[in-house]
PDB file of C-alpha atoms and ligand atoms in Angstrom:
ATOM      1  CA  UNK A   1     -18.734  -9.045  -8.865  1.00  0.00           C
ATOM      2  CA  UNK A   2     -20.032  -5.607  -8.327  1.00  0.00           C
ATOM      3  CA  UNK A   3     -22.906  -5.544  -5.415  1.00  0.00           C
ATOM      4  CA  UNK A   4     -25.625  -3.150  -6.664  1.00  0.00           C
ATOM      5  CA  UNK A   5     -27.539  -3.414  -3.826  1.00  0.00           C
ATOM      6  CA  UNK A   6     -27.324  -1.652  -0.432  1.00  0.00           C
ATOM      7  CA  UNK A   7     -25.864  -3.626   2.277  1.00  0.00           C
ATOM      8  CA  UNK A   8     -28.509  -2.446   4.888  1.00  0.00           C
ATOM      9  CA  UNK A   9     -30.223  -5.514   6.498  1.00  0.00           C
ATOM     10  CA  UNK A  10     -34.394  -5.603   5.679  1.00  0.00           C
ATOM     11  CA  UNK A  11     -37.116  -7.539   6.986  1.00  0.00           C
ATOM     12  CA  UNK A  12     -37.964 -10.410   5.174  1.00  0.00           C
ATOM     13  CA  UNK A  13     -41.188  -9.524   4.230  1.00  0.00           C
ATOM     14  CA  UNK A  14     -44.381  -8.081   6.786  1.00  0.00           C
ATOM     15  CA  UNK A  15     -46.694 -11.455   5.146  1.00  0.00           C
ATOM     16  CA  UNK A  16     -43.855 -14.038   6.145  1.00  0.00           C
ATOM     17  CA  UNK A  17     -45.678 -16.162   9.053  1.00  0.00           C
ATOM     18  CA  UNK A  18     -43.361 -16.770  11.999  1.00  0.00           C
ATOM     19  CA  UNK A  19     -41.854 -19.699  11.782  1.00  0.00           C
ATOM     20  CA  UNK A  20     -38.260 -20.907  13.191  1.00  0.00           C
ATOM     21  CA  UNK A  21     -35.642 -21.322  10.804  1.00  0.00           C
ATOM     22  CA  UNK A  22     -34.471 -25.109  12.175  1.00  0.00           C
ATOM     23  CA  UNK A  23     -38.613 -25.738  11.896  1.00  0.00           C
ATOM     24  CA  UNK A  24     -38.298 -24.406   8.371  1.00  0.00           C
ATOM     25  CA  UNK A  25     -35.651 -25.825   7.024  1.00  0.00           C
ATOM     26  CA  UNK A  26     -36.509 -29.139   8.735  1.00  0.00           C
ATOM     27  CA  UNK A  27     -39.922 -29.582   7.288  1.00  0.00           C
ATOM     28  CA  UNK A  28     -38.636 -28.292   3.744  1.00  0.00           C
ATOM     29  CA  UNK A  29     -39.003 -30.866   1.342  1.00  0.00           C
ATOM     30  CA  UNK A  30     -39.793 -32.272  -2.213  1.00  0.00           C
ATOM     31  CA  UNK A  31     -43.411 -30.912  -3.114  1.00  0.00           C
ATOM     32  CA  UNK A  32     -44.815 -32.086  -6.076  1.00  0.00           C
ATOM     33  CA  UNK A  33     -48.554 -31.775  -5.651  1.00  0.00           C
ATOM     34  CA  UNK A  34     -49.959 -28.179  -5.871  1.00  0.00           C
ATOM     35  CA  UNK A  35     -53.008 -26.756  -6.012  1.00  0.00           C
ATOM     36  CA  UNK A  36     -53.956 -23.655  -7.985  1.00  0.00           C
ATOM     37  CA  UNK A  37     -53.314 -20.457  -5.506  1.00  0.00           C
ATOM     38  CA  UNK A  38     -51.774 -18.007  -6.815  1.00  0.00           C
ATOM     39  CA  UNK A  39     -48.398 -17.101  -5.801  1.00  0.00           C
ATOM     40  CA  UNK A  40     -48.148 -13.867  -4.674  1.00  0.00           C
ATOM     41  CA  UNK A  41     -45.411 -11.969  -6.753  1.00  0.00           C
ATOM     42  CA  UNK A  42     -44.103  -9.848  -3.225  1.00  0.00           C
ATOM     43  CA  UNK A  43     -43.025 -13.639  -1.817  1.00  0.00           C
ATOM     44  CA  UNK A  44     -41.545 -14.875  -4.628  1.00  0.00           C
ATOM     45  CA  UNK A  45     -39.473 -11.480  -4.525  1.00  0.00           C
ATOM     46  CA  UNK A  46     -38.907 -11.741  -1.012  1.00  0.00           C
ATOM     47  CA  UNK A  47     -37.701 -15.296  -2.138  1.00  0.00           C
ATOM     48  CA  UNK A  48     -35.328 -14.698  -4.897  1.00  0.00           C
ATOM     49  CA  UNK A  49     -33.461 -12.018  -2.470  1.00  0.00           C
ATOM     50  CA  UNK A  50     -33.260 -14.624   0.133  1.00  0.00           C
ATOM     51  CA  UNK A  51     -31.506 -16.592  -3.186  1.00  0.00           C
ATOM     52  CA  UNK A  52     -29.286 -14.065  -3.493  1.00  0.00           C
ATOM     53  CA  UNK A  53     -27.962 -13.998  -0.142  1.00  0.00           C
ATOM     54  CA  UNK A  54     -26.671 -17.322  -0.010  1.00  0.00           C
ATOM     55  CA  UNK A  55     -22.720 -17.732  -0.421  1.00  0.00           C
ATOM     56  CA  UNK A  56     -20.796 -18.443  -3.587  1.00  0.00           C
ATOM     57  CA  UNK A  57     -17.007 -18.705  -4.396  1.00  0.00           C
ATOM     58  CA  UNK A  58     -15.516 -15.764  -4.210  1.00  0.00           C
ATOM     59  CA  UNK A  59     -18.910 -14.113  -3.791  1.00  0.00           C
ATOM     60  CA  UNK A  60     -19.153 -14.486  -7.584  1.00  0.00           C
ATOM     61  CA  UNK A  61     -23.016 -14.915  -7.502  1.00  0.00           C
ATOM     62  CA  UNK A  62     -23.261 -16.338 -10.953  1.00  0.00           C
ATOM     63  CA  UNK A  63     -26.631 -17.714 -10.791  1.00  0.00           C
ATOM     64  CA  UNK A  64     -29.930 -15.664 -12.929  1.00  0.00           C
ATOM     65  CA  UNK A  65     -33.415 -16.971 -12.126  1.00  0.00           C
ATOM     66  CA  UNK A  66     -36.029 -17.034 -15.045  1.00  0.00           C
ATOM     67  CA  UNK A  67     -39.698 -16.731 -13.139  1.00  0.00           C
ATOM     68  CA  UNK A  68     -41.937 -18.362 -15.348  1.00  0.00           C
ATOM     69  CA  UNK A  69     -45.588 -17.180 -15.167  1.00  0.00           C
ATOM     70  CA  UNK A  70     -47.153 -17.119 -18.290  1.00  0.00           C
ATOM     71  CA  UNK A  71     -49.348 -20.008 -19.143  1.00  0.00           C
ATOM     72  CA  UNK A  72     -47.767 -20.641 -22.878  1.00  0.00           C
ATOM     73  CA  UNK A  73     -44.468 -20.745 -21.503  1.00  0.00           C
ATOM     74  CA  UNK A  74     -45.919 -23.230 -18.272  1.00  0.00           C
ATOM     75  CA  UNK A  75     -47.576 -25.255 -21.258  1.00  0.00           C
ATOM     76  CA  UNK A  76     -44.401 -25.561 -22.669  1.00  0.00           C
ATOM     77  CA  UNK A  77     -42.130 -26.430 -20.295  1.00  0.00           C
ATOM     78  CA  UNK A  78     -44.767 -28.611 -19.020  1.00  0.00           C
ATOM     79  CA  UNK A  79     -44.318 -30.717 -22.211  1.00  0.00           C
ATOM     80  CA  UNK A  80     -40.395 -30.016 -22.138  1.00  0.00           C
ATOM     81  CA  UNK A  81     -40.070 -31.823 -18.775  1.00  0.00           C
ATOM     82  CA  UNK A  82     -42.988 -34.309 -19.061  1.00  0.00           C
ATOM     83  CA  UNK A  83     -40.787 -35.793 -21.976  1.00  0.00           C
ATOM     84  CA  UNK A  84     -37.694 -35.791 -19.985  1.00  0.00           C
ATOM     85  CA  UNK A  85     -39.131 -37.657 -17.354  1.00  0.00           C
ATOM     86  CA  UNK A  86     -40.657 -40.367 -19.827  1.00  0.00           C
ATOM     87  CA  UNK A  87     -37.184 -40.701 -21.035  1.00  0.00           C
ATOM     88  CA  UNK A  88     -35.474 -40.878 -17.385  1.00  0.00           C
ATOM     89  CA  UNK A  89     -38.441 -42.803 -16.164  1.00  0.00           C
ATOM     90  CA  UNK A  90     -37.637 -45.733 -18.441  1.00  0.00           C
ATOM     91  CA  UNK A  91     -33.467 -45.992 -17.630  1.00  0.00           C
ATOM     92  CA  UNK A  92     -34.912 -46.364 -14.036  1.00  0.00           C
ATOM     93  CA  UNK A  93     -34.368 -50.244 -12.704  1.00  0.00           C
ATOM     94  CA  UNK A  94     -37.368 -51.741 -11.337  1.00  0.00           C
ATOM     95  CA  UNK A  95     -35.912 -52.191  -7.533  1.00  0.00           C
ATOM     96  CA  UNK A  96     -35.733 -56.101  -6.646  1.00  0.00           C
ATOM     97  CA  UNK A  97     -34.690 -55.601  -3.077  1.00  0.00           C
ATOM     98  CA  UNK A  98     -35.917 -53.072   0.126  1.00  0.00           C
ATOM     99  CA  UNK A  99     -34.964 -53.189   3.202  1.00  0.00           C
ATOM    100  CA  UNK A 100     -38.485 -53.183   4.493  1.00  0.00           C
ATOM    101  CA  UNK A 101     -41.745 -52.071   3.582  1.00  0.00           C
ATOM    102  CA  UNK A 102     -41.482 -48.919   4.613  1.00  0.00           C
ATOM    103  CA  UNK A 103     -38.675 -48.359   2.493  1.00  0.00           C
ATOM    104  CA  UNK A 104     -40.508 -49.753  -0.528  1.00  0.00           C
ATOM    105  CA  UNK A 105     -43.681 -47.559   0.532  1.00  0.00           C
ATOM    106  CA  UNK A 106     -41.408 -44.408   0.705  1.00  0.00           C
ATOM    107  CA  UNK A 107     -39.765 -45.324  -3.050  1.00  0.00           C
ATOM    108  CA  UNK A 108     -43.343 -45.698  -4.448  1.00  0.00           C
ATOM    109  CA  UNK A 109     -44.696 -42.374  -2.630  1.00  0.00           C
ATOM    110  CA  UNK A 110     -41.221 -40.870  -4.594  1.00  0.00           C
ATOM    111  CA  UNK A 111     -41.750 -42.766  -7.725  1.00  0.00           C
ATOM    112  CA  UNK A 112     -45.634 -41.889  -7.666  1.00  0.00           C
ATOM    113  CA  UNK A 113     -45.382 -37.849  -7.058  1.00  0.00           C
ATOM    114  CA  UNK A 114     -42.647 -37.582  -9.361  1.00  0.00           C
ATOM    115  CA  UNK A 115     -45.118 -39.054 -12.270  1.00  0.00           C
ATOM    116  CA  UNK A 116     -47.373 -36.960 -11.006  1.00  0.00           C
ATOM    117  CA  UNK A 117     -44.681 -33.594 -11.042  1.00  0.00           C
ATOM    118  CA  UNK A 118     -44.464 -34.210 -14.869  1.00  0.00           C
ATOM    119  CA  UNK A 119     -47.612 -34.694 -15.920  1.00  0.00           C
ATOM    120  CA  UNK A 120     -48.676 -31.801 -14.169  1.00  0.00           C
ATOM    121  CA  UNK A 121     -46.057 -29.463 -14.146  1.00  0.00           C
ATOM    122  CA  UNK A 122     -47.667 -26.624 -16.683  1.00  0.00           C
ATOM    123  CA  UNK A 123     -50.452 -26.242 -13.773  1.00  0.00           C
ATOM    124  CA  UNK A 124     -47.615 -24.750 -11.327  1.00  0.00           C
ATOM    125  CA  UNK A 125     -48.577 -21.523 -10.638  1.00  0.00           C
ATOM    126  CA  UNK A 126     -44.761 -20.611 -11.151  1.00  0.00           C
ATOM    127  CA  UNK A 127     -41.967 -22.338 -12.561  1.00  0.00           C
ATOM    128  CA  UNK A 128     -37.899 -21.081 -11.513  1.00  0.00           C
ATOM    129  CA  UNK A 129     -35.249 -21.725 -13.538  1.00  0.00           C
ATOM    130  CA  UNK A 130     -31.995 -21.067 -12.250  1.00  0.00           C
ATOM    131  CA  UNK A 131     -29.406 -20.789 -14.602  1.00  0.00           C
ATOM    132  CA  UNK A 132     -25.646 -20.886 -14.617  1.00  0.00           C
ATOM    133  CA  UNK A 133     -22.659 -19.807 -17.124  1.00  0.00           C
ATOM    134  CA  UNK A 134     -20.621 -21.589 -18.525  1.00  0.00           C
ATOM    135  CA  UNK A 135     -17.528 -20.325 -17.265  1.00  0.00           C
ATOM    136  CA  UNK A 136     -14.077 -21.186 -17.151  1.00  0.00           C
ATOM    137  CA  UNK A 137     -13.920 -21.944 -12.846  1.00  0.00           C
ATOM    138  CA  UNK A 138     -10.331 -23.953 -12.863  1.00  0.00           C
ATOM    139  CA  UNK A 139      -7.574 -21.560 -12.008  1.00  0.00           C
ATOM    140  CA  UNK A 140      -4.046 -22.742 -13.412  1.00  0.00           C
ATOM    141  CA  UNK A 141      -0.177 -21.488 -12.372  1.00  0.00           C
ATOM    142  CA  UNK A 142       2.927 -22.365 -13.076  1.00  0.00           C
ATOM    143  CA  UNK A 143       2.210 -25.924 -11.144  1.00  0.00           C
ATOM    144  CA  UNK A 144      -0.727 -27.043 -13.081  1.00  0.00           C
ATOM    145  CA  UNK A 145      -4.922 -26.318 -12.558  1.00  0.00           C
ATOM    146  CA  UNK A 146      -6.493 -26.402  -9.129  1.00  0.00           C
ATOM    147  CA  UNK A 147      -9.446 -28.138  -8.047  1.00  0.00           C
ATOM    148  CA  UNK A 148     -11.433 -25.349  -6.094  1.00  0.00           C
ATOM    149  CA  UNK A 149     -14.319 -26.836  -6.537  1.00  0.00           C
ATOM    150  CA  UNK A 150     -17.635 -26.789  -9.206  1.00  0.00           C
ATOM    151  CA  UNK A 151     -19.235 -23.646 -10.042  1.00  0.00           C
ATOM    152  CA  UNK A 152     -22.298 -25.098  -9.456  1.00  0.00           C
ATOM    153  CA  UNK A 153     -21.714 -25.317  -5.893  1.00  0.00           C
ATOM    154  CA  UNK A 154     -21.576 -21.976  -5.747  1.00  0.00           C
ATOM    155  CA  UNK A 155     -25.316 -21.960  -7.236  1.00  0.00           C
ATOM    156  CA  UNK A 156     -27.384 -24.776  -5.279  1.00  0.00           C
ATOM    157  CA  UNK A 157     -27.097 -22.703  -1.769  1.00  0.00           C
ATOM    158  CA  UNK A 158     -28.948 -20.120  -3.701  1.00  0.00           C
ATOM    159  CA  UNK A 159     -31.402 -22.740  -4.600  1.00  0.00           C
ATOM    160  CA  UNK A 160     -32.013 -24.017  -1.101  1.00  0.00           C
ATOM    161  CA  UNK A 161     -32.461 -20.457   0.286  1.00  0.00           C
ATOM    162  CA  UNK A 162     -35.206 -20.184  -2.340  1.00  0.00           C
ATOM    163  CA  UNK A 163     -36.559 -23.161  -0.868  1.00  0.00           C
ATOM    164  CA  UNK A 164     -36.254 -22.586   2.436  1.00  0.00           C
ATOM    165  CA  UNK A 165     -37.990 -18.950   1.856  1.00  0.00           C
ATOM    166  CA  UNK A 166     -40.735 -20.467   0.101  1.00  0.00           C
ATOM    167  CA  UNK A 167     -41.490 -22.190   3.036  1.00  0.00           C
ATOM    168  CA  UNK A 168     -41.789 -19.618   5.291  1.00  0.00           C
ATOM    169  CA  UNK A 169     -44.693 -18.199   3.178  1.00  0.00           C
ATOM    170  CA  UNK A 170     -46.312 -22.058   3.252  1.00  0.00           C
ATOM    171  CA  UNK A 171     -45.123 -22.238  -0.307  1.00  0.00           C
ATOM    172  CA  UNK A 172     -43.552 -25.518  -1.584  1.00  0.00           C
ATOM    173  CA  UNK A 173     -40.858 -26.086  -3.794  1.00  0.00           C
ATOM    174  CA  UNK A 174     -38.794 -29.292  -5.285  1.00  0.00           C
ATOM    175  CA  UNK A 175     -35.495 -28.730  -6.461  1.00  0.00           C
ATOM    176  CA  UNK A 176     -35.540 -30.358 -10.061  1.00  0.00           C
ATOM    177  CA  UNK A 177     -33.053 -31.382 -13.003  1.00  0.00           C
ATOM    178  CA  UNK A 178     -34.591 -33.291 -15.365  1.00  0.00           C
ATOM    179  CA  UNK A 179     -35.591 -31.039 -17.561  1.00  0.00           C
ATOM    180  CA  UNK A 180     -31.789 -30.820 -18.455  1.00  0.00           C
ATOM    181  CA  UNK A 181     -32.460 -33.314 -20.912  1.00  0.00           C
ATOM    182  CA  UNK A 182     -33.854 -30.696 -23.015  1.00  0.00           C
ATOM    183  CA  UNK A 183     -31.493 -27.459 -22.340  1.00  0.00           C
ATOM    184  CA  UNK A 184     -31.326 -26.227 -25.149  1.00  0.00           C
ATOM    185  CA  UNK A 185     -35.000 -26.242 -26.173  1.00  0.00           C
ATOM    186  CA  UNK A 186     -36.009 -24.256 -22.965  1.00  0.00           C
ATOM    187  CA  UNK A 187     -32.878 -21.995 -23.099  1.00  0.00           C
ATOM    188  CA  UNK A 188     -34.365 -20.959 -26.522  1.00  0.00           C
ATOM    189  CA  UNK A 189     -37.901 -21.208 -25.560  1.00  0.00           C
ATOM    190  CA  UNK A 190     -36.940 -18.308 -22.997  1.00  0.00           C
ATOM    191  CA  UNK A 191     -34.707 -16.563 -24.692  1.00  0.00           C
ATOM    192  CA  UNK A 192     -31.606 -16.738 -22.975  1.00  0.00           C
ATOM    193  CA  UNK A 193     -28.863 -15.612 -24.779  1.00  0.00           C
ATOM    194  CA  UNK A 194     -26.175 -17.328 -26.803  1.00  0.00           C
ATOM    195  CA  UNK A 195     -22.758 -16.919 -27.798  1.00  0.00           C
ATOM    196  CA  UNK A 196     -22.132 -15.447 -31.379  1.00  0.00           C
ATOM    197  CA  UNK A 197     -21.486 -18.966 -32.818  1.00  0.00           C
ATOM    198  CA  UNK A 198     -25.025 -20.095 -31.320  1.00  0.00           C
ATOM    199  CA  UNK A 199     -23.296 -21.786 -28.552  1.00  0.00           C
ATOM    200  CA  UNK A 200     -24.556 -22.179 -25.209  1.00  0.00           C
ATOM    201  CA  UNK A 201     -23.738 -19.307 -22.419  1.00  0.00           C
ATOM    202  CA  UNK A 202     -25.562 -21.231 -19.476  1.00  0.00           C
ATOM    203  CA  UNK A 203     -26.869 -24.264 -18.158  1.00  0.00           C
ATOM    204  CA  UNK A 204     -29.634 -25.293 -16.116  1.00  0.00           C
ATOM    205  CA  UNK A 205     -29.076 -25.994 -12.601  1.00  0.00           C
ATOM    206  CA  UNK A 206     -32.236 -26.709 -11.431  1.00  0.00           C
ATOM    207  CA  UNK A 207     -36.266 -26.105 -12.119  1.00  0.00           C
ATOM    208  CA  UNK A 208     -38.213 -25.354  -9.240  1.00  0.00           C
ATOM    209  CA  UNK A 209     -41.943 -25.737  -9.138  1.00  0.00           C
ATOM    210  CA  UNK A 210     -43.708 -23.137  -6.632  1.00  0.00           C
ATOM    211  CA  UNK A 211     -47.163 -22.929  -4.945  1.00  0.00           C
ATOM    212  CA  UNK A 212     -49.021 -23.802  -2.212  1.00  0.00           C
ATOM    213  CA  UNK A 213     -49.201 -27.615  -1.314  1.00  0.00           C
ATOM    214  CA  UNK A 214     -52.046 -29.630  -1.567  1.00  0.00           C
ATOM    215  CA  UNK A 215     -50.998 -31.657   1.131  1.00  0.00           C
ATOM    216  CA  UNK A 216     -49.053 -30.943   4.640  1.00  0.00           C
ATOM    217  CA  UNK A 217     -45.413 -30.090   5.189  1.00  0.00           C
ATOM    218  CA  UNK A 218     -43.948 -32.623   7.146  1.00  0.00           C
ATOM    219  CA  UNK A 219     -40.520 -34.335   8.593  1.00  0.00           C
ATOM    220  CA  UNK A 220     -39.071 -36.319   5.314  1.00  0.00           C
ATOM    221  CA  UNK A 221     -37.663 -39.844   6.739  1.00  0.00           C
ATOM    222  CA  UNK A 222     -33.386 -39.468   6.163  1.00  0.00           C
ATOM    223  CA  UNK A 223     -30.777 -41.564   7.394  1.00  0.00           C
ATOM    224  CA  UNK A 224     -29.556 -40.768  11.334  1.00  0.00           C
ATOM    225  CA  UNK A 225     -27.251 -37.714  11.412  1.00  0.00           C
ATOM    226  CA  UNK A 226     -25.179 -39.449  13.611  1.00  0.00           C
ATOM    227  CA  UNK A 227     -25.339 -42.959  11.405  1.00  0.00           C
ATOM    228  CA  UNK A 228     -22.843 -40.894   8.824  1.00  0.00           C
ATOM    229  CA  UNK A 229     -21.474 -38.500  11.357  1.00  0.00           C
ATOM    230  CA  UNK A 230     -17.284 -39.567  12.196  1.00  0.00           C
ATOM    231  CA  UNK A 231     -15.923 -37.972  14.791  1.00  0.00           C
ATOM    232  CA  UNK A 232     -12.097 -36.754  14.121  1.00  0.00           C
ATOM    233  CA  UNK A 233     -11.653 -39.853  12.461  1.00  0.00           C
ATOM    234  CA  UNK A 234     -13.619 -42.020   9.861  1.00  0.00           C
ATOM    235  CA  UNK A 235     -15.525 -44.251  11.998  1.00  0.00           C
ATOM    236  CA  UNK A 236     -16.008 -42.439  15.214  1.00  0.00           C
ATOM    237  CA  UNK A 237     -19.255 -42.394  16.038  1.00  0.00           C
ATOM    238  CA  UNK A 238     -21.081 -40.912  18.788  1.00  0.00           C
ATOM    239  CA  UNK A 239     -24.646 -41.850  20.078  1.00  0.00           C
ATOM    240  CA  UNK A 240     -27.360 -42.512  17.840  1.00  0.00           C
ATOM    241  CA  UNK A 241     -30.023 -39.558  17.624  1.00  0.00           C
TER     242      UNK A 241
HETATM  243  C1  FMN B 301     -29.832 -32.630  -7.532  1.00  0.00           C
HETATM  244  C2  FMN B 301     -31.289 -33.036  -7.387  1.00  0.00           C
HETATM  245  C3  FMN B 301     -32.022 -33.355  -8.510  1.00  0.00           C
HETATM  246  C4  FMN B 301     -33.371 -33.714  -8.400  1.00  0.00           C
HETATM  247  N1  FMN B 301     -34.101 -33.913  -9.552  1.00  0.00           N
HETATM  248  C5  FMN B 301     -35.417 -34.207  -9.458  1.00  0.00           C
HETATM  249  C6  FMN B 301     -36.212 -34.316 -10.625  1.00  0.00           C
HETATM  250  O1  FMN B 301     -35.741 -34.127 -11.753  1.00  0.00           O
HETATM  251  N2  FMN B 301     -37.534 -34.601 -10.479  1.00  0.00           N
HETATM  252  C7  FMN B 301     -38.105 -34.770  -9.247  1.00  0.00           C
HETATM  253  O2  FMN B 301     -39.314 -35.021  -9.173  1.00  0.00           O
HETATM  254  N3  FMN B 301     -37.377 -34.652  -8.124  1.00  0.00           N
HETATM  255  C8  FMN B 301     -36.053 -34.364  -8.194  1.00  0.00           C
HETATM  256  N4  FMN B 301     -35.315 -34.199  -7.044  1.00  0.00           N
HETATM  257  C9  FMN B 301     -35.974 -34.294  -5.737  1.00  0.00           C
HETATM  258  C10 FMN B 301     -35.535 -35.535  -4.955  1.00  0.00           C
HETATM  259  O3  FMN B 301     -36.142 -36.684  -5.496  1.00  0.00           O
HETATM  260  C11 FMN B 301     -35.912 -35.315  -3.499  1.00  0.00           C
HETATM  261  O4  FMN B 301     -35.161 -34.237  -2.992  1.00  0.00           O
HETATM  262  C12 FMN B 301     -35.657 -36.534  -2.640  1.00  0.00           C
HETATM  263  O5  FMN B 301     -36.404 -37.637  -3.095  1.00  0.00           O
HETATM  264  C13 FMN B 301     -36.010 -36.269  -1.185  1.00  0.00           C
HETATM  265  O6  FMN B 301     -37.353 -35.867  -1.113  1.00  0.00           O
HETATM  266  P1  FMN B 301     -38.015 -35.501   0.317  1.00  0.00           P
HETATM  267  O7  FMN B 301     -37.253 -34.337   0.861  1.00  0.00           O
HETATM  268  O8  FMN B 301     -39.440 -35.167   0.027  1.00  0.00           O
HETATM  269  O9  FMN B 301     -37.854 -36.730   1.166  1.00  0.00           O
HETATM  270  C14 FMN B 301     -33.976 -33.823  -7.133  1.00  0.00           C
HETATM  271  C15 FMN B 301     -33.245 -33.488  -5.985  1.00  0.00           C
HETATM  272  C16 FMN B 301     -31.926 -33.079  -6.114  1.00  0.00           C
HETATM  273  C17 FMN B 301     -31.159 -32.667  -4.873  1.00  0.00           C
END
């Protein structure tokens, strides 16, 4: 794919607060409580380059963001994902069995914010959509297809780095897919184009909600690095961290 842009390196942006990238990325994590700040439109630019630089296969760079601003279309995807949710909400199993109570304290915070996400996801200050083609991304010869991988790997860096941007402006971000449920109703809704037949050029690879946080960024609890880390060989582990 033909790069239009000029290879020249630029600073971020003069507004990003200093903040180291391990920090950053570290304390990056699912928001889903905002409050109404604006979002200034210079960050979310300075965002959506930081998108593009991530890597893709073959540099392809398939991905196009839709920024969604506008109120209506908020309102609207707002209902869009609200009913997805209700829908994925109800195939969830009630969990019979944690580990501790921390663990069932951390799935109800989840299970809490994410009701929260969809019922107030039109009062986002701005809603991403990243979108992906459908493409044909198997290459064949004479000895059969290839597995090189999805094409939508070559899309979700781009979706971090938006994340991880966002964060050095304070902004938060949750990388969504839900609202896949109902592809074809936001597809048309923003008037993304079809094939001649009506069919479907892209898909949705994620929605991310932006603004500022109502609460604080923090360290999300994971599993120990070094608990799924194997060292040369499966089961090699080193210290715990
Ligand atoms: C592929 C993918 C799909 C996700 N879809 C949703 C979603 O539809 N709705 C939602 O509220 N969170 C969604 N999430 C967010 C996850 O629930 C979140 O990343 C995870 O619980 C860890 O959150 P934490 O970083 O705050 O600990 C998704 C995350 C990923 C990576």
């Amino acid at each position: 794919m033909t790069n239009t842009h000029s290879s020249q390196a630029t600073p971020a942006s003069a507004s990003a607060p200093e903040i180291g990238l391990i920090d950053g990325l570290m304390t990056t994590r699912a928001i889903r409580r905002f409050s109404d700040r604006p979002v200034s439109d210079d960050d979310l630019v300075t965002c959506l380059r930081a998108a593009q630089q991530a890597p893709s296969g073959g540099n392809v760079q398939p991905q196009h963001y839709v920024v969604i601003t506008s109120l209506e279309l908020r309102a609207e995807m707002g209902r869009l994902y609200r009913s997805a949710f209700d829908r994925y909400e109800k195939s969830l199993p009630e969990p019979t069995a944690f580990r501790d109570e921390s663990q069932a304290e951390s799935w109800r915070r989840t299970r809490d914010a994410s009701r929260h996400l969809a019922d107030h996801l039109q009062e986002v200050p701005v809603l991403v959509i990243f979108l992906q083609p459908l493409i044909p991304w198997t290459p064949s010869d004479d000895e059969g297809t290839m597995d090189i991988g999805r094409l939508d790997a070559s899309v979700y860096p781009a979706v971090q780095n938006f994340c991880l941007a966002a964060r050095a402006f304070g902004l938060g971000t949750a990388l969504t897919t839900v609202i896949r449920i109902h592809t074809a109703e936001v597809l048309q809704a923003l008037g993304v184009p079809t094939g001649k037949d009506g069919s479907a050029r892209f898909e949705i690879a994620a929605l991310v909600p932006v603004g500022y946080p109502t609460g604080r960024f923090g360290v999300a609890p994971r599993r120990n690095a070094s608990s799924v880390t194997h060292w040369d060989q499966w089961g090699s582990k080193r210290s715990a961290d």
